[in-house]
mmCIF file of C-alpha atoms and ligand atoms in Angstrom:
data_model
loop_
_atom_site.group_PDB
_atom_site.id
_atom_site.type_symbol
_atom_site.label_atom_id
_atom_site.label_comp_id
_atom_site.label_asym_id
_atom_site.label_seq_id
_atom_site.Cartn_x
_atom_site.Cartn_y
_atom_site.Cartn_z
ATOM 1 C CA MET A 1 9.719 -2.205 -12.508
ATOM 2 C CA LYS A 2 8.813 1.416 -11.151
ATOM 3 C CA ILE A 3 6.996 1.635 -7.693
ATOM 4 C CA HIS A 4 5.596 5.092 -6.807
ATOM 5 C CA LEU A 5 5.091 5.896 -3.638
ATOM 6 C CA LEU A 6 1.544 8.275 -3.511
ATOM 7 C CA GLY A 7 1.243 8.358 -0.190
ATOM 8 C CA SER A 8 2.839 7.162 3.260
ATOM 9 C CA ALA A 9 0.838 8.025 6.021
ATOM 10 C CA ALA A 10 -1.322 5.559 8.158
ATOM 11 C CA ALA A 11 -5.584 5.922 8.441
ATOM 12 C CA GLU A 12 -5.341 9.906 9.595
ATOM 13 C CA GLY A 13 -2.623 11.342 7.706
ATOM 14 C CA VAL A 14 0.238 14.032 8.795
ATOM 15 C CA PRO A 15 -0.929 15.838 9.843
ATOM 16 C CA ALA A 16 -4.374 14.407 11.182
ATOM 17 C CA ILE A 17 -7.100 16.514 10.177
ATOM 18 C CA PHE A 18 -8.660 17.261 13.985
ATOM 19 C CA CYS A 19 -5.628 16.472 15.816
ATOM 20 C CA ARG A 20 -3.361 18.515 17.817
ATOM 21 C CA CYS A 21 -0.975 17.036 18.773
ATOM 22 C CA GLU A 22 2.669 18.257 18.820
ATOM 23 C CA LEU A 23 3.761 15.955 16.266
ATOM 24 C CA CYS A 24 0.522 16.755 13.859
ATOM 25 C CA GLN A 25 1.402 20.645 14.517
ATOM 26 C CA LYS A 26 5.640 20.281 13.740
ATOM 27 C CA ALA A 27 4.283 18.998 10.372
ATOM 28 C CA LYS A 28 2.461 21.544 9.789
ATOM 29 C CA ASN A 29 5.066 24.279 10.408
ATOM 30 C CA LEU A 30 8.178 21.724 7.980
ATOM 31 C CA GLY A 31 5.494 20.221 5.441
ATOM 32 C CA GLY A 32 7.961 18.996 2.344
ATOM 33 C CA LYS A 33 8.549 15.133 4.116
ATOM 34 C CA ASP A 34 6.519 15.703 6.891
ATOM 35 C CA ILE A 35 2.923 16.160 5.762
ATOM 36 C CA ARG A 36 2.010 12.365 4.478
ATOM 37 C CA THR A 37 -1.073 11.331 2.696
ATOM 38 C CA ARG A 38 -3.096 8.118 2.941
ATOM 39 C CA THR A 39 -0.942 5.458 1.180
ATOM 40 C CA SER A 40 -1.100 3.893 -2.094
ATOM 41 C CA ALA A 41 1.330 2.811 -5.081
ATOM 42 C CA LEU A 42 1.184 3.166 -8.553
ATOM 43 C CA VAL A 43 3.595 0.151 -10.580
ATOM 44 C CA ASP A 44 4.724 1.081 -14.407
ATOM 45 C CA ASP A 45 1.959 3.710 -14.824
ATOM 46 C CA ASN A 46 -0.961 0.994 -15.236
ATOM 47 C CA LEU A 47 -0.947 -0.848 -12.124
ATOM 48 C CA LYS A 48 -2.195 0.881 -9.392
ATOM 49 C CA ILE A 49 -2.271 -0.698 -5.353
ATOM 50 C CA ASP A 50 -5.033 0.403 -2.989
ATOM 51 C CA PHE A 51 -7.157 3.691 -3.743
ATOM 52 C CA PRO A 52 -7.668 6.076 -1.012
ATOM 53 C CA PRO A 53 -9.731 9.041 -0.056
ATOM 54 C CA ASP A 54 -6.463 11.443 -1.350
ATOM 55 C CA THR A 55 -6.172 9.680 -4.574
ATOM 56 C CA PHE A 56 -8.113 13.341 -5.812
ATOM 57 C CA MET A 57 -5.766 15.054 -4.283
ATOM 58 C CA HIS A 58 -2.819 12.584 -5.630
ATOM 59 C CA VAL A 59 -4.603 13.476 -8.521
ATOM 60 C CA LEU A 60 -4.336 17.368 -7.921
ATOM 61 C CA ARG A 61 -0.279 16.598 -7.343
ATOM 62 C CA GLU A 62 0.618 14.214 -9.794
ATOM 63 C CA GLY A 63 -1.063 15.359 -12.706
ATOM 64 C CA ASP A 64 -3.000 12.997 -15.398
ATOM 65 C CA LYS A 65 -0.769 9.627 -15.427
ATOM 66 C CA ILE A 66 -2.122 9.285 -11.543
ATOM 67 C CA SER A 67 -5.159 8.328 -12.676
ATOM 68 C CA GLU A 68 -4.455 6.696 -16.160
ATOM 69 C CA PHE A 69 -4.156 3.302 -14.469
ATOM 70 C CA GLU A 70 -5.905 0.187 -16.084
ATOM 71 C CA HIS A 71 -5.892 -2.628 -13.175
ATOM 72 C CA LEU A 72 -6.220 -2.143 -9.754
ATOM 73 C CA ILE A 73 -5.318 -4.439 -6.649
ATOM 74 C CA VAL A 74 -6.622 -3.555 -2.865
ATOM 75 C CA THR A 75 -5.066 -5.279 -0.159
ATOM 76 C CA HIS A 76 -8.395 -4.188 1.758
ATOM 77 C CA THR A 77 -11.441 -2.716 3.026
ATOM 78 C CA HIS A 78 -9.951 -0.016 5.063
ATOM 79 C CA HIS A 79 -11.128 3.235 4.439
ATOM 80 C CA ASP A 80 -7.308 4.708 3.979
ATOM 81 C CA HIS A 81 -6.958 2.176 1.441
ATOM 82 C CA PHE A 82 -10.258 1.729 0.209
ATOM 83 C CA TYR A 83 -12.449 3.953 -1.556
ATOM 84 C CA PRO A 84 -14.854 3.228 -3.965
ATOM 85 C CA GLU A 85 -17.378 5.787 -4.016
ATOM 86 C CA ASP A 86 -14.508 8.086 -5.376
ATOM 87 C CA ILE A 87 -13.868 5.067 -7.810
ATOM 88 C CA ARG A 88 -17.982 5.068 -9.335
ATOM 89 C CA MET A 89 -15.915 8.889 -10.385
ATOM 90 C CA ARG A 90 -15.218 6.793 -13.072
ATOM 91 C CA THR A 91 -17.769 6.638 -15.081
ATOM 92 C CA PRO A 92 -20.464 8.091 -17.087
ATOM 93 C CA GLY A 93 -21.909 11.087 -15.900
ATOM 94 C CA PHE A 94 -18.676 11.221 -13.985
ATOM 95 C CA ALA A 95 -16.413 11.840 -16.179
ATOM 96 C CA ARG A 96 -15.465 11.839 -20.163
ATOM 97 C CA ASN A 97 -12.857 10.151 -22.385
ATOM 98 C CA TYR A 98 -11.678 7.862 -19.304
ATOM 99 C CA GLY A 99 -11.108 4.506 -21.420
ATOM 100 C CA ASP A 100 -11.436 1.195 -20.820
ATOM 101 C CA VAL A 101 -13.418 -0.811 -17.844
ATOM 102 C CA LEU A 102 -11.557 -0.748 -15.498
ATOM 103 C CA ASN A 103 -9.986 -4.115 -13.670
ATOM 104 C CA ILE A 104 -10.595 -4.079 -9.798
ATOM 105 C CA TYR A 105 -8.945 -7.008 -7.625
ATOM 106 C CA GLY A 106 -9.120 -8.557 -4.388
ATOM 107 C CA ASN A 107 -10.575 -10.143 -1.493
ATOM 108 C CA GLU A 108 -13.724 -11.791 -0.291
ATOM 109 C CA LYS A 109 -15.277 -7.749 0.788
ATOM 110 C CA VAL A 110 -13.224 -5.842 -1.861
ATOM 111 C CA VAL A 111 -15.665 -7.826 -4.399
ATOM 112 C CA GLU A 112 -18.632 -7.468 -1.972
ATOM 113 C CA ARG A 113 -17.895 -3.809 -1.599
ATOM 114 C CA CYS A 114 -17.788 -2.758 -5.282
ATOM 115 C CA ARG A 115 -21.181 -4.587 -6.224
ATOM 116 C CA GLU A 116 -22.890 -2.835 -4.073
ATOM 117 C CA THR A 117 -21.318 0.497 -4.553
ATOM 118 C CA LEU A 118 -20.794 0.450 -8.348
ATOM 119 C CA ALA A 119 -24.078 -1.441 -8.856
ATOM 120 C CA ASN A 120 -25.654 1.061 -11.192
ATOM 121 C CA GLU A 121 -22.002 0.921 -13.265
ATOM 122 C CA LEU A 122 -21.488 -2.599 -12.866
ATOM 123 C CA ASP A 123 -20.318 -2.652 -17.383
ATOM 124 C CA CYS A 124 -17.543 -0.227 -16.528
ATOM 125 C CA PHE A 125 -15.628 -2.327 -14.444
ATOM 126 C CA ASN A 126 -14.307 -6.118 -14.226
ATOM 127 C CA ILE A 127 -14.564 -6.996 -10.673
ATOM 128 C CA ALA A 128 -12.453 -9.771 -9.821
ATOM 129 C CA PRO A 129 -11.924 -11.952 -6.390
ATOM 130 C CA LEU A 130 -8.265 -13.420 -5.333
ATOM 131 C CA GLN A 131 -7.189 -16.036 -3.365
ATOM 132 C CA ALA A 132 -4.168 -16.027 -1.114
ATOM 133 C CA PHE A 133 -0.612 -17.941 -2.581
ATOM 134 C CA THR A 134 -2.439 -17.872 -5.929
ATOM 135 C CA THR A 135 -0.443 -16.151 -8.926
ATOM 136 C CA TYR A 136 -2.375 -14.032 -11.458
ATOM 137 C CA GLU A 137 -0.790 -12.381 -14.128
ATOM 138 C CA ILE A 138 -2.452 -8.696 -14.154
ATOM 139 C CA GLY A 139 -1.234 -5.920 -16.434
ATOM 140 C CA GLY A 140 2.049 -7.538 -17.378
ATOM 141 C CA LYS A 141 3.361 -8.368 -13.841
ATOM 142 C CA LEU A 142 2.666 -11.837 -11.451
ATOM 143 C CA ILE A 143 0.821 -10.291 -8.662
ATOM 144 C CA THR A 144 0.352 -13.215 -5.838
ATOM 145 C CA PRO A 145 -1.408 -11.834 -3.214
ATOM 146 C CA LEU A 146 -0.037 -13.514 0.523
ATOM 147 C CA LYS A 147 -2.228 -13.503 4.113
ATOM 148 C CA ALA A 148 -1.722 -10.651 6.052
ATOM 149 C CA ASP A 149 -2.080 -10.136 10.337
ATOM 150 C CA HIS A 150 -4.229 -7.411 9.910
ATOM 151 C CA LYS A 151 -8.037 -7.482 9.350
ATOM 152 C CA PRO A 152 -9.841 -10.467 11.138
ATOM 153 C CA ASP A 153 -12.728 -10.093 9.455
ATOM 154 C CA GLU A 154 -11.404 -10.579 5.401
ATOM 155 C CA HIS A 155 -8.457 -11.513 3.652
ATOM 156 C CA SER A 156 -6.659 -8.917 3.913
ATOM 157 C CA PHE A 157 -3.505 -9.408 1.779
ATOM 158 C CA ILE A 158 -0.225 -8.110 1.061
ATOM 159 C CA TYR A 159 1.229 -8.757 -2.807
ATOM 160 C CA PHE A 160 4.536 -10.179 -4.407
ATOM 161 C CA ILE A 161 4.630 -8.421 -7.684
ATOM 162 C CA GLU A 162 7.502 -9.899 -10.419
ATOM 163 C CA LYS A 163 8.064 -8.352 -13.920
ATOM 164 C CA ASP A 164 10.892 -9.590 -15.707
ATOM 165 C CA GLY A 165 13.325 -11.140 -12.951
ATOM 166 C CA LYS A 166 12.379 -8.064 -10.532
ATOM 167 C CA THR A 167 10.233 -8.489 -7.217
ATOM 168 C CA CYS A 168 8.494 -6.487 -4.780
ATOM 169 C CA LEU A 169 7.029 -7.211 -1.738
ATOM 170 C CA TYR A 170 4.305 -4.562 -1.158
ATOM 171 C CA GLY A 171 3.966 -5.260 2.802
ATOM 172 C CA HIS A 172 1.088 -3.697 4.471
ATOM 173 C CA ASP A 173 -1.135 -3.402 6.220
ATOM 174 C CA THR A 174 0.067 -6.082 8.434
ATOM 175 C CA GLY A 175 1.352 -7.028 11.553
ATOM 176 C CA VAL A 176 4.587 -9.467 11.297
ATOM 177 C CA PHE A 177 4.382 -11.635 8.662
ATOM 178 C CA PRO A 178 2.188 -15.000 9.372
ATOM 179 C CA THR A 179 4.292 -17.778 9.523
ATOM 180 C CA GLU A 180 2.110 -19.154 5.883
ATOM 181 C CA THR A 181 4.026 -16.531 4.163
ATOM 182 C CA PHE A 182 7.011 -16.323 6.109
ATOM 183 C CA ASN A 183 6.289 -19.856 4.636
ATOM 184 C CA TRP A 184 5.800 -18.869 0.751
ATOM 185 C CA LEU A 185 8.222 -16.176 0.485
ATOM 186 C CA ALA A 186 11.267 -18.740 1.926
ATOM 187 C CA ASN A 187 11.655 -20.019 -1.989
ATOM 188 C CA ARG A 188 11.595 -16.239 -3.096
ATOM 189 C CA ILE A 189 13.637 -13.234 -3.807
ATOM 190 C CA VAL A 190 12.820 -9.813 -2.969
ATOM 191 C CA ASP A 191 14.220 -6.591 -4.777
ATOM 192 C CA ILE A 192 11.985 -4.656 -3.022
ATOM 193 C CA ALA A 193 10.223 -4.776 0.187
ATOM 194 C CA ILE A 194 7.927 -2.011 1.497
ATOM 195 C CA LEU A 195 6.853 -2.945 4.753
ATOM 196 C CA ASP A 196 4.385 -1.686 7.732
ATOM 197 C CA CYS A 197 6.024 0.860 10.451
ATOM 198 C CA THR A 198 2.469 2.307 11.639
ATOM 199 C CA ASN A 199 3.726 2.162 15.493
ATOM 200 C CA GLY A 200 6.734 3.599 15.300
ATOM 201 C CA LEU A 201 8.704 2.962 19.206
ATOM 202 C CA ILE A 202 4.916 1.863 20.356
ATOM 203 C CA ASP A 203 5.413 -1.801 21.425
ATOM 204 C CA ARG A 204 3.146 -3.236 19.383
ATOM 205 C CA LYS A 205 4.062 -5.219 16.477
ATOM 206 C CA THR A 206 0.556 -7.179 15.443
ATOM 207 C CA ILE A 207 -2.155 -5.840 13.131
ATOM 208 C CA HIS A 208 -0.051 -3.284 11.995
ATOM 209 C CA MET A 209 4.135 -3.826 12.365
ATOM 210 C CA ASN A 210 7.037 -0.522 14.485
ATOM 211 C CA ILE A 211 10.224 -0.421 14.129
ATOM 212 C CA GLU A 212 11.598 -3.144 15.911
ATOM 213 C CA ALA A 213 9.167 -5.986 13.772
ATOM 214 C CA VAL A 214 10.410 -3.700 10.222
ATOM 215 C CA LYS A 215 14.269 -4.312 11.752
ATOM 216 C CA ASP A 216 13.069 -8.365 12.800
ATOM 217 C CA THR A 217 11.598 -8.905 9.280
ATOM 218 C CA LYS A 218 14.344 -6.847 7.372
ATOM 219 C CA ALA A 219 16.754 -9.803 9.492
ATOM 220 C CA LYS A 220 13.926 -13.078 9.346
ATOM 221 C CA LEU A 221 13.902 -11.917 5.434
ATOM 222 C CA ALA A 222 17.616 -12.076 5.457
ATOM 223 C CA GLU A 223 18.884 -15.146 6.834
ATOM 224 C CA ILE A 224 15.719 -17.062 4.704
ATOM 225 C CA GLY A 225 17.652 -16.047 1.955
ATOM 226 C CA VAL A 226 15.293 -13.502 0.634
ATOM 227 C CA ILE A 227 16.381 -10.436 0.575
ATOM 228 C CA HIS A 228 19.536 -9.901 -0.902
ATOM 229 C CA GLU A 229 22.634 -7.008 -0.168
ATOM 230 C CA ASN A 230 21.554 -4.974 -3.284
ATOM 231 C CA SER A 231 17.719 -5.505 -2.283
ATOM 232 C CA LYS A 232 15.961 -2.326 -0.855
ATOM 233 C CA VAL A 233 14.233 -2.258 2.181
ATOM 234 C CA VAL A 234 11.598 0.928 2.985
ATOM 235 C CA ALA A 235 9.456 1.672 5.821
ATOM 236 C CA THR A 236 6.297 3.357 5.496
ATOM 237 C CA HIS A 237 2.331 4.146 6.931
ATOM 238 C CA PHE A 238 3.280 6.071 8.962
ATOM 239 C CA SER A 239 1.235 7.064 12.314
ATOM 240 C CA HIS A 240 1.051 10.626 13.757
ATOM 241 C CA ASN A 241 0.428 8.536 16.828
ATOM 242 C CA CYS A 242 4.408 7.647 17.521
ATOM 243 C CA GLY A 243 5.506 11.000 17.006
ATOM 244 C CA LEU A 244 7.882 10.654 15.033
ATOM 245 C CA LEU A 245 9.012 13.787 12.611
ATOM 246 C CA HIS A 246 10.993 12.035 8.946
ATOM 247 C CA LYS A 247 13.762 13.119 10.655
ATOM 248 C CA ASP A 248 13.208 10.925 13.665
ATOM 249 C CA LEU A 249 12.554 7.828 11.538
ATOM 250 C CA GLU A 250 15.862 8.415 9.496
ATOM 251 C CA LYS A 251 17.764 8.592 12.235
ATOM 252 C CA LEU A 252 16.257 5.363 13.798
ATOM 253 C CA LEU A 253 16.083 3.442 10.073
ATOM 254 C CA VAL A 254 18.463 4.028 7.832
ATOM 255 C CA PRO A 255 21.684 3.278 10.027
ATOM 256 C CA PHE A 256 20.077 -0.423 9.653
ATOM 257 C CA GLY A 257 19.894 -0.614 6.024
ATOM 258 C CA ILE A 258 15.670 0.176 5.798
ATOM 259 C CA ASP A 259 14.980 3.780 3.865
ATOM 260 C CA VAL A 260 12.475 6.021 5.260
ATOM 261 C CA ALA A 261 9.712 6.467 2.369
ATOM 262 C CA TYR A 262 7.619 9.540 1.663
ATOM 263 C CA ASP A 263 4.972 11.061 -0.687
ATOM 264 C CA GLY A 264 5.899 10.791 -3.804
ATOM 265 C CA MET A 265 9.157 8.330 -3.495
ATOM 266 C CA GLU A 266 10.159 6.413 -6.781
ATOM 267 C CA LEU A 267 11.541 3.283 -6.268
ATOM 268 C CA THR A 268 13.115 2.058 -9.187
ATOM 269 C CA ILE A 269 14.327 -2.311 -9.610
HETATM 270 ZN ZN1 ZN B 1 -4.045 1.424 6.294
HETATM 271 ZN ZN1 ZN B 2 -1.871 13.737 15.900
HETATM 272 ZN ZN1 ZN B 3 -5.514 -0.992 7.597
#
C-alpha cells in the first residue's frame, strides 16, 4: 500500500493567508518543508482521503495522477477537509473525459452537503453514508471508520485501512482517541499510524492532539500490542499557531520514533 500525503497543515495552511506571525514569516523565507497546504492523502492512486480547497493546487503540483482517483472518503466537514464546491468541477460543463462516476463516502453531514451542493449532477456521483466500526470494501481495500474526538455536531471519523495484510491508521482530525476506538484497535496491528499534531507544544489534547498526546498515543498503541517495532508513526496537520518549523518538530519528535510529515511525503508498506 502506498500513501501519498498531499498536505500537512491545519485549517489555515502555513504560512496562513492573512497571518504575519513570526512562524509564517520564517516559513515564507525558508520554503521547502515549511510550506504546508491543507491535508489530504492519496492511497494507491485510486482512493483519496478528504478533499481540501488546496486540491486544485495539489493537482498543479503533482500532475493529473492526483485527480484520477475513483473513491473519496471524507473524515468530516471542516472546510480544510471537505470543499464540495470543487468536487462539482468533476461534472459536465466544468470538466471533460474525467472517467466514471465518483464514489464519495462519509458521515451523515458529508452525505447531506454532497447531496445539496451536487444536487443538479447527482448522476455523476455515488454518495454513500458510512457507520463507525463497520468495515467496507472500497477500491480494493478494507476501510473501517473509527470514532474521533473532534467535531461534536457530527460523527467525525478517523480511518483504519487494510490491504494485502498491511494496515494504515489515518488518525486526524482528533484529540486523544475515544476509548471505543482504542478498544476496537486493541485486536489489530497497525503498520503506519498518521496522527494529529495540530497543537504542537500548546497544552491541549482534546479536539486535536499536541506533541505530548502523539507520544502518549504511540506509547498506548505499543502497550496494547497494536504497533510493533517496525511500525511507522507520523505526525501531521500542523498549525502555524504552535510556532514550530519543520526542523523544530523533528527535534521534538524524531528522537521518540515519530516522523514529521511534509507536503508530498510518500509512505509505502
Ligand atoms: Zn483539519
Ligand atoms: Zn502565522
Ligand atoms: Zn477538523
